[in-house]
The first five atom37 places (N, CA, C, CB, O) and aatype in JSON, in Angstrom:
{
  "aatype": [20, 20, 20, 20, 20, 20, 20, 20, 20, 20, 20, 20, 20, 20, 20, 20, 20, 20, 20, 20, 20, 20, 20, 20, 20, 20, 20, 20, 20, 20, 20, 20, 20, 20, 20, 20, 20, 20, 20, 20, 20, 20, 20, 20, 20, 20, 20, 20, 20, 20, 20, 20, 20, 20, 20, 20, 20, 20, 20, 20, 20, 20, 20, 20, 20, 20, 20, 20, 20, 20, 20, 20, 20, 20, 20, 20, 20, 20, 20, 20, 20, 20, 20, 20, 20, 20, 20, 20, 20, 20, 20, 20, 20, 20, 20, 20, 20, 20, 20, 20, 20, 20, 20, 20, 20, 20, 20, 20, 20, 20, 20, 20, 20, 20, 20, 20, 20, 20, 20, 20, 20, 20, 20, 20],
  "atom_mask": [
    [1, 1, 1, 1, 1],
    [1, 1, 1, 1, 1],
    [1, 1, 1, 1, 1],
    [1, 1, 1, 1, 1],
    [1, 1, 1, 1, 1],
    [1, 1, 1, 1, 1],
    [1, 1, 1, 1, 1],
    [1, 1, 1, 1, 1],
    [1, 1, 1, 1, 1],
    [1, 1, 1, 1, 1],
    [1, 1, 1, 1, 1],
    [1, 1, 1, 1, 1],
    [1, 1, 1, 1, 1],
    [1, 1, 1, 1, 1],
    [1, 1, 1, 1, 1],
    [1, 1, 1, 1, 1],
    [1, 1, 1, 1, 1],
    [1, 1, 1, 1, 1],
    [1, 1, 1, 1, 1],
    [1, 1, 1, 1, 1],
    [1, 1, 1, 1, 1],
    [1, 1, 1, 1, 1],
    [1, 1, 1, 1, 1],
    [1, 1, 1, 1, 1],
    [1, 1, 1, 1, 1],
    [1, 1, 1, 1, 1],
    [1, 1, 1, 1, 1],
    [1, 1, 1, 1, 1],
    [1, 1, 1, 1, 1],
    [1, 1, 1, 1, 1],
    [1, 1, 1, 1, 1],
    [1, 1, 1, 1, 1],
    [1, 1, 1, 1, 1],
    [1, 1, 1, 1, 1],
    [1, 1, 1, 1, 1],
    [1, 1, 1, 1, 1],
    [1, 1, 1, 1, 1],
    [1, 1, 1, 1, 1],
    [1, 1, 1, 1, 1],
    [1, 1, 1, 1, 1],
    [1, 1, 1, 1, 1],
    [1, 1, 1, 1, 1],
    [1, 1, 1, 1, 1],
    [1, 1, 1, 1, 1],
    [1, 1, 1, 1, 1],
    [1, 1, 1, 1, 1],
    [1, 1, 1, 1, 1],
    [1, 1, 1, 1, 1],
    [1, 1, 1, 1, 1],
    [1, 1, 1, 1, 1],
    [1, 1, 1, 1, 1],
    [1, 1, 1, 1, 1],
    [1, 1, 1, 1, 1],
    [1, 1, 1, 1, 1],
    [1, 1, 1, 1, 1],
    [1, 1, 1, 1, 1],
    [1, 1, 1, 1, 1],
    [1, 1, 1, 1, 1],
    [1, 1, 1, 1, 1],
    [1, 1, 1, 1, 1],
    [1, 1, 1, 1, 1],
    [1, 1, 1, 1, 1],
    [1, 1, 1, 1, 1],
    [1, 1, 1, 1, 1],
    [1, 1, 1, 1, 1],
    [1, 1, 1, 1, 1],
    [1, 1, 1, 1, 1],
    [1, 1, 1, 1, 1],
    [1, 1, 1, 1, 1],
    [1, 1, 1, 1, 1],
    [1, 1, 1, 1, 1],
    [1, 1, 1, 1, 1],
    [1, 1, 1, 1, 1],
    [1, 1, 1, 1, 1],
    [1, 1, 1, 1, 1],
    [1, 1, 1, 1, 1],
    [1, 1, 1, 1, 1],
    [1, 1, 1, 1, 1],
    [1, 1, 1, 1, 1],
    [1, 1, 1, 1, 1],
    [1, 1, 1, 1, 1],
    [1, 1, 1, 1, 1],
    [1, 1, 1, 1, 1],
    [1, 1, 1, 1, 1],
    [1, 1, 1, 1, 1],
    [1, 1, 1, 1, 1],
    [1, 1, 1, 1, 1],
    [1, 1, 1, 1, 1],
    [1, 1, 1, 1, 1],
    [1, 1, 1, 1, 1],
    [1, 1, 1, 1, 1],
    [1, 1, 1, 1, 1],
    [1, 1, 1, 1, 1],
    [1, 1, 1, 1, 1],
    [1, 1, 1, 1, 1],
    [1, 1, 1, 1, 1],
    [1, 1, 1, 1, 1],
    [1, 1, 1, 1, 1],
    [1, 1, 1, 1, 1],
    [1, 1, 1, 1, 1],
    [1, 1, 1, 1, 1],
    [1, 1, 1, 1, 1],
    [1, 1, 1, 1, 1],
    [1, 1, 1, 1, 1],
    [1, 1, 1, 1, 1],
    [1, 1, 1, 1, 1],
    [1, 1, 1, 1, 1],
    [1, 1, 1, 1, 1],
    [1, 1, 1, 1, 1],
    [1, 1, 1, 1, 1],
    [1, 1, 1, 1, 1],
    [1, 1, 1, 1, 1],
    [1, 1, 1, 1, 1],
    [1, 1, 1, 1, 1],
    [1, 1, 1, 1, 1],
    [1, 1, 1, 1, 1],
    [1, 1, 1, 1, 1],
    [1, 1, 1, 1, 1],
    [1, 1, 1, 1, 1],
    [1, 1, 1, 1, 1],
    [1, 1, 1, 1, 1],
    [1, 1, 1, 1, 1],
    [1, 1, 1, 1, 1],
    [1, 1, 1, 1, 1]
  ],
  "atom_positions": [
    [[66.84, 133.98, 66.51], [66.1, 132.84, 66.02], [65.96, 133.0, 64.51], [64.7, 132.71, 66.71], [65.46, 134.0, 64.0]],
    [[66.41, 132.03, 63.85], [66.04, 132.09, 62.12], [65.19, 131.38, 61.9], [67.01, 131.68, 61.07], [64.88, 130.42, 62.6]],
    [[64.41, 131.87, 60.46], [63.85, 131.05, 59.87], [63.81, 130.61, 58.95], [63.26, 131.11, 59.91], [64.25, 131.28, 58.01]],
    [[63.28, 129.27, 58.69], [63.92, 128.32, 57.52], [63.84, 129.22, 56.85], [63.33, 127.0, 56.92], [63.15, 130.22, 57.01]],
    [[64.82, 128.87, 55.7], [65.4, 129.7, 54.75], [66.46, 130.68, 54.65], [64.67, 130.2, 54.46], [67.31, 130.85, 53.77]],
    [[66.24, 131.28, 55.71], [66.74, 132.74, 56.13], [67.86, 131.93, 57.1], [65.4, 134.02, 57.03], [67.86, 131.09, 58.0]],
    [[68.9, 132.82, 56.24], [70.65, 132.94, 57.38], [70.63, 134.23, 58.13], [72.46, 133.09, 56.29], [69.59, 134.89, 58.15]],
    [[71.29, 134.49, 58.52], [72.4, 135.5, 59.03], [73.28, 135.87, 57.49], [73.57, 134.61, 60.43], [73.65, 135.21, 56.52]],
    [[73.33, 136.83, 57.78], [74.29, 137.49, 56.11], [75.58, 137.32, 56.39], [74.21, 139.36, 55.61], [76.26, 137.49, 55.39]],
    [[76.42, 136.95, 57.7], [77.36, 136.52, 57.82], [77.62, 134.92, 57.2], [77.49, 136.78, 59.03], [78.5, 134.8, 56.36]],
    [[77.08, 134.07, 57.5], [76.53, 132.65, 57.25], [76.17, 132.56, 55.73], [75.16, 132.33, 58.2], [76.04, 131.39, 55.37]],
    [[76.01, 133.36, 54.88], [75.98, 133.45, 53.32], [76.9, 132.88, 52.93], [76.0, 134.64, 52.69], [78.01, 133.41, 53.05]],
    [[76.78, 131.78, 52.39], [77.88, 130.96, 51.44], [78.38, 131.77, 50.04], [77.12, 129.44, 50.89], [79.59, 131.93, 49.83]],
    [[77.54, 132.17, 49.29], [77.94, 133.3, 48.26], [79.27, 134.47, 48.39], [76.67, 134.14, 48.22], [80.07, 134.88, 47.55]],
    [[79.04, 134.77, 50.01], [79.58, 136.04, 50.6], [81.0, 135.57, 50.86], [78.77, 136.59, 52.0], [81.93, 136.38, 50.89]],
    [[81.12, 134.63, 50.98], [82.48, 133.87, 51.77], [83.87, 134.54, 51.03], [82.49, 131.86, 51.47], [84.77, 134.93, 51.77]],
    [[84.01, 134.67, 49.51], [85.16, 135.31, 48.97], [85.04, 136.77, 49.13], [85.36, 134.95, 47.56], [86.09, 137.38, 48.95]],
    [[84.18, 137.35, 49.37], [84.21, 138.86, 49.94], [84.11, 138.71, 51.15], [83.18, 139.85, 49.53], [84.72, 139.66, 51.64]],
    [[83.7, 138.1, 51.92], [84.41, 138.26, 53.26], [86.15, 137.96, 53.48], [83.62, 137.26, 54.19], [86.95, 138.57, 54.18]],
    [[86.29, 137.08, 52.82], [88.04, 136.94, 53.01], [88.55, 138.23, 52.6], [88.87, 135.68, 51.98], [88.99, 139.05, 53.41]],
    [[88.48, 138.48, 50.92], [88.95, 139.87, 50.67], [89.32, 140.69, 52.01], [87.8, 140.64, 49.88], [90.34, 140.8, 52.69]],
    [[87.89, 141.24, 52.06], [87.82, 142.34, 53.34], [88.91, 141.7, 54.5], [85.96, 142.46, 54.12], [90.05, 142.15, 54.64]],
    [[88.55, 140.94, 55.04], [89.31, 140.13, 56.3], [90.8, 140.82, 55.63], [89.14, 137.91, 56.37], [91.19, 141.88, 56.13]],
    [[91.82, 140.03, 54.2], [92.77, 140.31, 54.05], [92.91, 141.9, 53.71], [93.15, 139.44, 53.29], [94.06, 142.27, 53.48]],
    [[92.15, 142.63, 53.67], [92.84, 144.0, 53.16], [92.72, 144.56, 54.64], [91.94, 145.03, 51.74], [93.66, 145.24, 55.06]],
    [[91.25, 144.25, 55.74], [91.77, 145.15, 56.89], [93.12, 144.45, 57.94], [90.31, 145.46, 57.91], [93.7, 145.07, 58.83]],
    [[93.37, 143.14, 57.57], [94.71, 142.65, 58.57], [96.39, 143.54, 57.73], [94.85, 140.24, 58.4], [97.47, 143.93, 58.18]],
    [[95.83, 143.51, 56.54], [96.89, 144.85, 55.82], [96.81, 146.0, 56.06], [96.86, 145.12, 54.51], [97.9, 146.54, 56.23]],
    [[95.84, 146.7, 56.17], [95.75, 147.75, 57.0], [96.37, 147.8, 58.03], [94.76, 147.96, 57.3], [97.38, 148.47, 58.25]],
    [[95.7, 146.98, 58.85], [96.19, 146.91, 60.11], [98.21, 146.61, 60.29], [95.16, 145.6, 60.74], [98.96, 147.19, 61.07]],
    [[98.51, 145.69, 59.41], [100.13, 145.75, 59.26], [100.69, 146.87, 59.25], [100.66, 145.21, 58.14], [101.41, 147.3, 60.15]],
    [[100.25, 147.74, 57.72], [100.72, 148.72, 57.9], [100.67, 150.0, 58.56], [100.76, 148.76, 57.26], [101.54, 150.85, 58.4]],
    [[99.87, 150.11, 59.14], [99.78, 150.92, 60.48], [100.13, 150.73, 61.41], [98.95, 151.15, 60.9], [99.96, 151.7, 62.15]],
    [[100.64, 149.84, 61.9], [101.61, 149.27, 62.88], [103.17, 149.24, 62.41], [101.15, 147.8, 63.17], [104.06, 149.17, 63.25]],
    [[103.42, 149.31, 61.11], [104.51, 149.54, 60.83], [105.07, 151.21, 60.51], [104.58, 148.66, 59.86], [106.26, 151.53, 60.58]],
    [[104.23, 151.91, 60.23], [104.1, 153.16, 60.42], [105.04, 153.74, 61.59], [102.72, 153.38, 60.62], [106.16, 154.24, 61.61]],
    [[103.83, 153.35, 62.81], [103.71, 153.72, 63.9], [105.02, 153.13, 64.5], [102.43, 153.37, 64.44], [105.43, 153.89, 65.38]],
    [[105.95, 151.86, 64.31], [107.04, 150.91, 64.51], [107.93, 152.13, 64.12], [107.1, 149.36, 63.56], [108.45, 152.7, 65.07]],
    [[108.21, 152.64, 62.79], [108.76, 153.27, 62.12], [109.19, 154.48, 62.36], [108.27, 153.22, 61.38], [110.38, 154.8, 62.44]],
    [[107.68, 155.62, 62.55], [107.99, 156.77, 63.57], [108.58, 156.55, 65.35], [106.52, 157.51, 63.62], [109.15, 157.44, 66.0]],
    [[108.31, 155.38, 65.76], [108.97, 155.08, 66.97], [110.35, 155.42, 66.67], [108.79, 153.64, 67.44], [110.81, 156.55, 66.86]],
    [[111.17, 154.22, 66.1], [112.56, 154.15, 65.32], [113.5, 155.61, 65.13], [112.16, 153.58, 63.77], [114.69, 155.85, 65.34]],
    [[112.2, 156.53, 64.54], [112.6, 157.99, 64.3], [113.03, 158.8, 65.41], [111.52, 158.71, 63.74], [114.05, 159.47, 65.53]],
    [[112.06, 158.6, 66.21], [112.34, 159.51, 67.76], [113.83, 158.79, 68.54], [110.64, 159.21, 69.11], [114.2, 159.18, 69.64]],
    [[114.68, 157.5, 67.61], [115.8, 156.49, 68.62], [116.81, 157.41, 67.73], [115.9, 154.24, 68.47], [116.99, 156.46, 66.96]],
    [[117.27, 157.99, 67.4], [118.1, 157.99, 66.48], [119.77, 156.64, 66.62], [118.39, 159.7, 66.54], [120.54, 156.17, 65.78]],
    [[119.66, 156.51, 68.02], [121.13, 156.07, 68.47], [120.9, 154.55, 67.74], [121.51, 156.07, 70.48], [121.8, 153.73, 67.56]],
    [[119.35, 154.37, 67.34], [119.57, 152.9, 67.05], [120.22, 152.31, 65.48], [118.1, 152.3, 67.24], [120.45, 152.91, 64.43]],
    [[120.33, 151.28, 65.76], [121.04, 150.7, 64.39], [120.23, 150.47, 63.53], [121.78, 149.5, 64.45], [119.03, 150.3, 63.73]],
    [[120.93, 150.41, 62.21], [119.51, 149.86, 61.26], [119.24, 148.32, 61.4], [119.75, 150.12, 59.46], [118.3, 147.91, 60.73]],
    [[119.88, 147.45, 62.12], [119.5, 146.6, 62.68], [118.36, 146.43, 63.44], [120.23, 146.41, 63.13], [117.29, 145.83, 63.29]],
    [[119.18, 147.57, 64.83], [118.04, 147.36, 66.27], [116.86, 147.79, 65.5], [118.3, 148.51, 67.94], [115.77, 147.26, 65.7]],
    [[117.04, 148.76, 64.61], [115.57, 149.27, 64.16], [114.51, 148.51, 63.29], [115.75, 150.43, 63.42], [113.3, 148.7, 63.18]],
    [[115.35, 147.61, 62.69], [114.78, 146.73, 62.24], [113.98, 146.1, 62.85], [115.37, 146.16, 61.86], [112.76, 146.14, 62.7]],
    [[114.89, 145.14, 63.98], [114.22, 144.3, 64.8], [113.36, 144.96, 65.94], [115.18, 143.44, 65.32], [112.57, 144.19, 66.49]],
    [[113.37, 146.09, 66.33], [112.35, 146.73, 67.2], [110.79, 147.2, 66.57], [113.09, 148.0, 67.75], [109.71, 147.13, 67.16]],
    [[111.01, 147.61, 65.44], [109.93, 147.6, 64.1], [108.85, 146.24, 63.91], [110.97, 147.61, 62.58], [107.64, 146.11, 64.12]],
    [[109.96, 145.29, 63.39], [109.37, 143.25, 63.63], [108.43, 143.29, 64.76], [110.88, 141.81, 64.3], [107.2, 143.2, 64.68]],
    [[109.33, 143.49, 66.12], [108.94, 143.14, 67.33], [107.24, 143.67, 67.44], [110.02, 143.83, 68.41], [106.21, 143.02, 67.59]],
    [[107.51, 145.21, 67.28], [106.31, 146.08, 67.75], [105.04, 145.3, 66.58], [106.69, 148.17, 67.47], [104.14, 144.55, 66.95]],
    [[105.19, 145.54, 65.74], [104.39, 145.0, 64.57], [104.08, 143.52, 65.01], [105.25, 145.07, 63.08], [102.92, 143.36, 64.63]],
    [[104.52, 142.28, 65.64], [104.18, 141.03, 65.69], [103.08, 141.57, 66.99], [105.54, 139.8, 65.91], [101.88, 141.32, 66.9]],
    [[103.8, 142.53, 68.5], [103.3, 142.38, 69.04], [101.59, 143.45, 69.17], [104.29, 142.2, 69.73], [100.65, 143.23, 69.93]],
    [[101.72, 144.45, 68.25], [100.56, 145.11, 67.85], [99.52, 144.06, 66.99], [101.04, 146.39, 66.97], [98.33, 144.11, 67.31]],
    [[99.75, 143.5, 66.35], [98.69, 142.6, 65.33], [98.68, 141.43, 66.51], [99.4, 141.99, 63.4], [97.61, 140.83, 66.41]],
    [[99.3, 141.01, 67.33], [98.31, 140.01, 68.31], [97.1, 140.7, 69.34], [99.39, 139.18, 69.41], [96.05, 140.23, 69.79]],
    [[97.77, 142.02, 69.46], [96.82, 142.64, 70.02], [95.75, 142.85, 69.11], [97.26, 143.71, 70.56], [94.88, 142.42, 69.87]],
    [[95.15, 143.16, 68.15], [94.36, 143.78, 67.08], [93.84, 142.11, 67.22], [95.18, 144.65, 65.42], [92.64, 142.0, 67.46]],
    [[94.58, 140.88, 67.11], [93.9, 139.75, 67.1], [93.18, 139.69, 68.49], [94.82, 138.57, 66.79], [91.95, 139.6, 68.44]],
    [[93.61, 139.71, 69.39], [93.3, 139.43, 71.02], [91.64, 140.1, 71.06], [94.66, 140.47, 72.31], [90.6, 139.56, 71.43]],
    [[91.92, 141.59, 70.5], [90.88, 142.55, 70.48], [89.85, 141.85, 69.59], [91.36, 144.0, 69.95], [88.65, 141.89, 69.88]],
    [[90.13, 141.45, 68.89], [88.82, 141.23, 67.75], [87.83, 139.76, 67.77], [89.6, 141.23, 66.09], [86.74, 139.47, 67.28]],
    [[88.72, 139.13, 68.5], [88.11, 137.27, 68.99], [87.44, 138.01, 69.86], [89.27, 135.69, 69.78], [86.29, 138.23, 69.51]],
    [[87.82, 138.59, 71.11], [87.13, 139.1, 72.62], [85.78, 139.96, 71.77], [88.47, 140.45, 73.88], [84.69, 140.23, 72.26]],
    [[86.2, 140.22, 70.59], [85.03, 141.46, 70.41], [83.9, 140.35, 69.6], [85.68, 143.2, 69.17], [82.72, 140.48, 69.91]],
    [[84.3, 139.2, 68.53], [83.66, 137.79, 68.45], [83.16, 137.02, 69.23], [84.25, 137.08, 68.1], [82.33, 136.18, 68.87]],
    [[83.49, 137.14, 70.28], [83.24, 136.26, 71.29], [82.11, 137.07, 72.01], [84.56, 135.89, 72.17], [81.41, 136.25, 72.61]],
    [[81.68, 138.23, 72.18], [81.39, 139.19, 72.46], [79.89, 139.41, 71.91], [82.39, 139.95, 72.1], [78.74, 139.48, 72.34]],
    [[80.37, 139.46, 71.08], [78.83, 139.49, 69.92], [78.0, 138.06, 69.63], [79.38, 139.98, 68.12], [76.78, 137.94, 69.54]],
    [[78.81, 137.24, 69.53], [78.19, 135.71, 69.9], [76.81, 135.3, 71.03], [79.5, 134.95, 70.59], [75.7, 134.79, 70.88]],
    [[77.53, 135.8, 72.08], [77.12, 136.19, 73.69], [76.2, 136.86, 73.6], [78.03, 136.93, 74.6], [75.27, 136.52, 74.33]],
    [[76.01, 137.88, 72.87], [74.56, 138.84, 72.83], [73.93, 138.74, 71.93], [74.59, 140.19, 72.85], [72.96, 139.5, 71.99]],
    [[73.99, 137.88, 70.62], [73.5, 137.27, 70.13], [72.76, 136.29, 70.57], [74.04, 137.12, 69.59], [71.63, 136.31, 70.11]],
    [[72.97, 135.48, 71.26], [72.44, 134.16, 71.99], [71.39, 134.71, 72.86], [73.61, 133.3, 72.9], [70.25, 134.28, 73.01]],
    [[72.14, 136.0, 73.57], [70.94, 136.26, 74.69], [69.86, 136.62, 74.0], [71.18, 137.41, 75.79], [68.8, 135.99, 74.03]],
    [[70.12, 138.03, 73.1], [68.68, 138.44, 72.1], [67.71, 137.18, 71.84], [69.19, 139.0, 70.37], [66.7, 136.86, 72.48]],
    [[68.3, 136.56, 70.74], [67.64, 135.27, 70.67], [66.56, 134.42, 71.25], [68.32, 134.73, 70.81], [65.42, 134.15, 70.87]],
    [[67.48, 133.96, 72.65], [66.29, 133.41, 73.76], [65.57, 134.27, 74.3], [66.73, 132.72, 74.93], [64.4, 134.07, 74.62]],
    [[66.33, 135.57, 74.52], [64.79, 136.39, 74.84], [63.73, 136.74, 73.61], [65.14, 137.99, 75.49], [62.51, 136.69, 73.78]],
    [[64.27, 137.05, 72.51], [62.87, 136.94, 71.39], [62.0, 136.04, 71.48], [63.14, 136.73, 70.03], [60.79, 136.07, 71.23]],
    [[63.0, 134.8, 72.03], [62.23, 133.36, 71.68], [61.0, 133.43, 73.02], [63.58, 131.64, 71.83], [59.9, 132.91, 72.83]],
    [[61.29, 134.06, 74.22], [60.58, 134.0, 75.03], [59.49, 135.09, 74.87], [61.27, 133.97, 76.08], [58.3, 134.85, 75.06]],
    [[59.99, 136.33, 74.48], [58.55, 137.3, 74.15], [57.66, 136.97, 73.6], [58.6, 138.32, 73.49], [56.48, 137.22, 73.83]],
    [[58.45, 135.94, 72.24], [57.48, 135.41, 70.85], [56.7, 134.35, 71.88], [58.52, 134.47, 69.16], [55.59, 134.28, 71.35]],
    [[56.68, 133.73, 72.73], [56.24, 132.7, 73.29], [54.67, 133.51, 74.1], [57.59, 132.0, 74.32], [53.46, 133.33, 73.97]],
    [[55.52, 134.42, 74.92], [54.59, 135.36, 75.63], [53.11, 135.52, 74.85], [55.36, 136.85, 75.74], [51.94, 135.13, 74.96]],
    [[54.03, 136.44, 73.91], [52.52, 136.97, 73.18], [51.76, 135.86, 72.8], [52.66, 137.9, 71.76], [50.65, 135.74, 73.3]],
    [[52.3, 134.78, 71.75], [51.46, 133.9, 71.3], [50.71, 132.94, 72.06], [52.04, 133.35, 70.56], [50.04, 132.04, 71.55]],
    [[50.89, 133.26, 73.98], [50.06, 132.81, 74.71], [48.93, 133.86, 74.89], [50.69, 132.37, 75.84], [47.75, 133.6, 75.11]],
    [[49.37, 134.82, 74.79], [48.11, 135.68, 74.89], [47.55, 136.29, 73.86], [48.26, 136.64, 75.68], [46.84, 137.27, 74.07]],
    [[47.7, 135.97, 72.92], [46.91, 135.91, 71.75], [46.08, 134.83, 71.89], [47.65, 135.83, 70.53], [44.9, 134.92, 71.55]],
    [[46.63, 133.62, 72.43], [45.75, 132.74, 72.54], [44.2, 132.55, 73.03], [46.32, 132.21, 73.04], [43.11, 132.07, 72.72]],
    [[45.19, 133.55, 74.43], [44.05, 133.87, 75.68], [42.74, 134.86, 74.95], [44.97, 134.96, 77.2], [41.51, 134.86, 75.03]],
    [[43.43, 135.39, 74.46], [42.36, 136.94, 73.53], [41.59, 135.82, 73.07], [43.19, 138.29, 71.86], [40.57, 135.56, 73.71]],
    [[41.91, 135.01, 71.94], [41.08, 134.37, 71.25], [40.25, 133.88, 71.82], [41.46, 133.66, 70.61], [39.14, 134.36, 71.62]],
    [[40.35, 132.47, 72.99], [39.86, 132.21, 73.79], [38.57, 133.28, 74.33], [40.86, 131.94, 74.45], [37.36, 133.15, 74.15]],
    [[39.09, 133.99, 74.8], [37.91, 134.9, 75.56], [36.78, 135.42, 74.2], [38.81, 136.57, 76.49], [35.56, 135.21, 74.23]],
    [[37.43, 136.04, 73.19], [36.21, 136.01, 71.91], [35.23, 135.43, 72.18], [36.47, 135.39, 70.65], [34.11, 135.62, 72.64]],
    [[36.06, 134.39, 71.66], [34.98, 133.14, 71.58], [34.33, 132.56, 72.62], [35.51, 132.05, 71.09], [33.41, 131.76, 72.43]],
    [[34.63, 132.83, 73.46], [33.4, 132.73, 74.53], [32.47, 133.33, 74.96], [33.6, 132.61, 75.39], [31.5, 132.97, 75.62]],
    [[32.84, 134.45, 74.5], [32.39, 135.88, 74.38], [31.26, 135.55, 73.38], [33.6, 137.07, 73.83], [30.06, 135.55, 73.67]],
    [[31.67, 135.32, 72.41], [30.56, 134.97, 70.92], [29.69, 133.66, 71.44], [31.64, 134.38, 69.12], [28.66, 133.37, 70.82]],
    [[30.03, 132.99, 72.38], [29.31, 131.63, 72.3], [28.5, 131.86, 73.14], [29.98, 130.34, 72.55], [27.53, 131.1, 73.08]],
    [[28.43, 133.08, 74.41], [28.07, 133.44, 75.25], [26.51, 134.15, 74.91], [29.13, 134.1, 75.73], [25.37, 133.92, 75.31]],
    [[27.06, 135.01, 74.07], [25.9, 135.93, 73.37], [25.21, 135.08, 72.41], [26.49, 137.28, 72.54], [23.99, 135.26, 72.28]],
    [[25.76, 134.24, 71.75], [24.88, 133.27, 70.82], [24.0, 132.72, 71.48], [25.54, 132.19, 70.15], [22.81, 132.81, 71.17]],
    [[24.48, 131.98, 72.66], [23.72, 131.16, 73.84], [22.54, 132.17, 74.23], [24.8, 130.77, 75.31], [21.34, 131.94, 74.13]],
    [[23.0, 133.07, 74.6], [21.28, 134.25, 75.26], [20.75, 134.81, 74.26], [21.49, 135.83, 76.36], [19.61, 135.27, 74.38]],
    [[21.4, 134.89, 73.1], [20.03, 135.37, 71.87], [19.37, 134.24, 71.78], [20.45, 135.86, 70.13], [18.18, 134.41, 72.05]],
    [[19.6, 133.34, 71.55], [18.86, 131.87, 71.15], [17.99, 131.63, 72.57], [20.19, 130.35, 70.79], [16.94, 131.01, 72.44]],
    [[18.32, 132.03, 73.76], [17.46, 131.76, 74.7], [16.71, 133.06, 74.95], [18.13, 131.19, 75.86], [15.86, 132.89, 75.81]],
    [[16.74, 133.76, 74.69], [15.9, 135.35, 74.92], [14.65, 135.15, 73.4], [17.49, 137.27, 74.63], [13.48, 135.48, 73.55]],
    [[15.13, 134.62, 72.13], [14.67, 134.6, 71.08], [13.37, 133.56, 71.53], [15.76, 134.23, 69.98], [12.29, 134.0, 71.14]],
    [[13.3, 132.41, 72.2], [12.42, 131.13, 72.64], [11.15, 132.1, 73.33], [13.36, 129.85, 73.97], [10.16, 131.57, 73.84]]
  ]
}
């Protein structure tokens, strides 16, 4: 639950060109570590061509970064979901208490109106 004023630091309009940054340097990361890893594969083929190796390198690398994508929406999608739940349950604790704060008050003051009432009649 927010409050006026207050974002989420994701939701920062300011933040938006450093979030891309980051976004583009870890999907580079992520390339090249998959091409690495494409690469030392290639090493252990020796029989292959610098072709096949080429294209087995491409391959692994397109199909490693959909995975790293697959992984990271599911892990968005993910955090969304428990986000939402936190939320409505804050929203319901915050509800809780501020009924029984209510109730507290309530009883005070009856409490005070109670004792006001029998001093004023004990005082007669």
């Amino acid at each position: 639950m927010r409050r006026a004023g207050h974002e989420a630091p994701y939701d920062d309009p300011r933040h938006t060109l450093a979030y891309e940054a980051e976004g583009y340097l870890l999907a580079h990361a992520h390339r090249e570590q998959a091409r690495r890893e494409a690469e030392e594969l290639c090493a252990h083929m020796p029989w292959l061509t610098t072709a096949q190796a080429e294209e087995l390198t491409g391959h692994y690398v397109r199909r490693r970064l959909d995975v790293t994508r697959q992984s990271l929406r599911s892990t968005v999608r993910r955090a969304e979901e428990l986000r939402q739940e936190y939320e409505s349950r804050y929203a319901a604790l915050r509800h809780t208490l501020l009924r029984r704060h209510a109730a507290c008050a309530c009883a005070v003051l009856a409490c005070a109106g109670g004792v006001s009432a029998l001093t004023v009649l004990l005082t007669r």
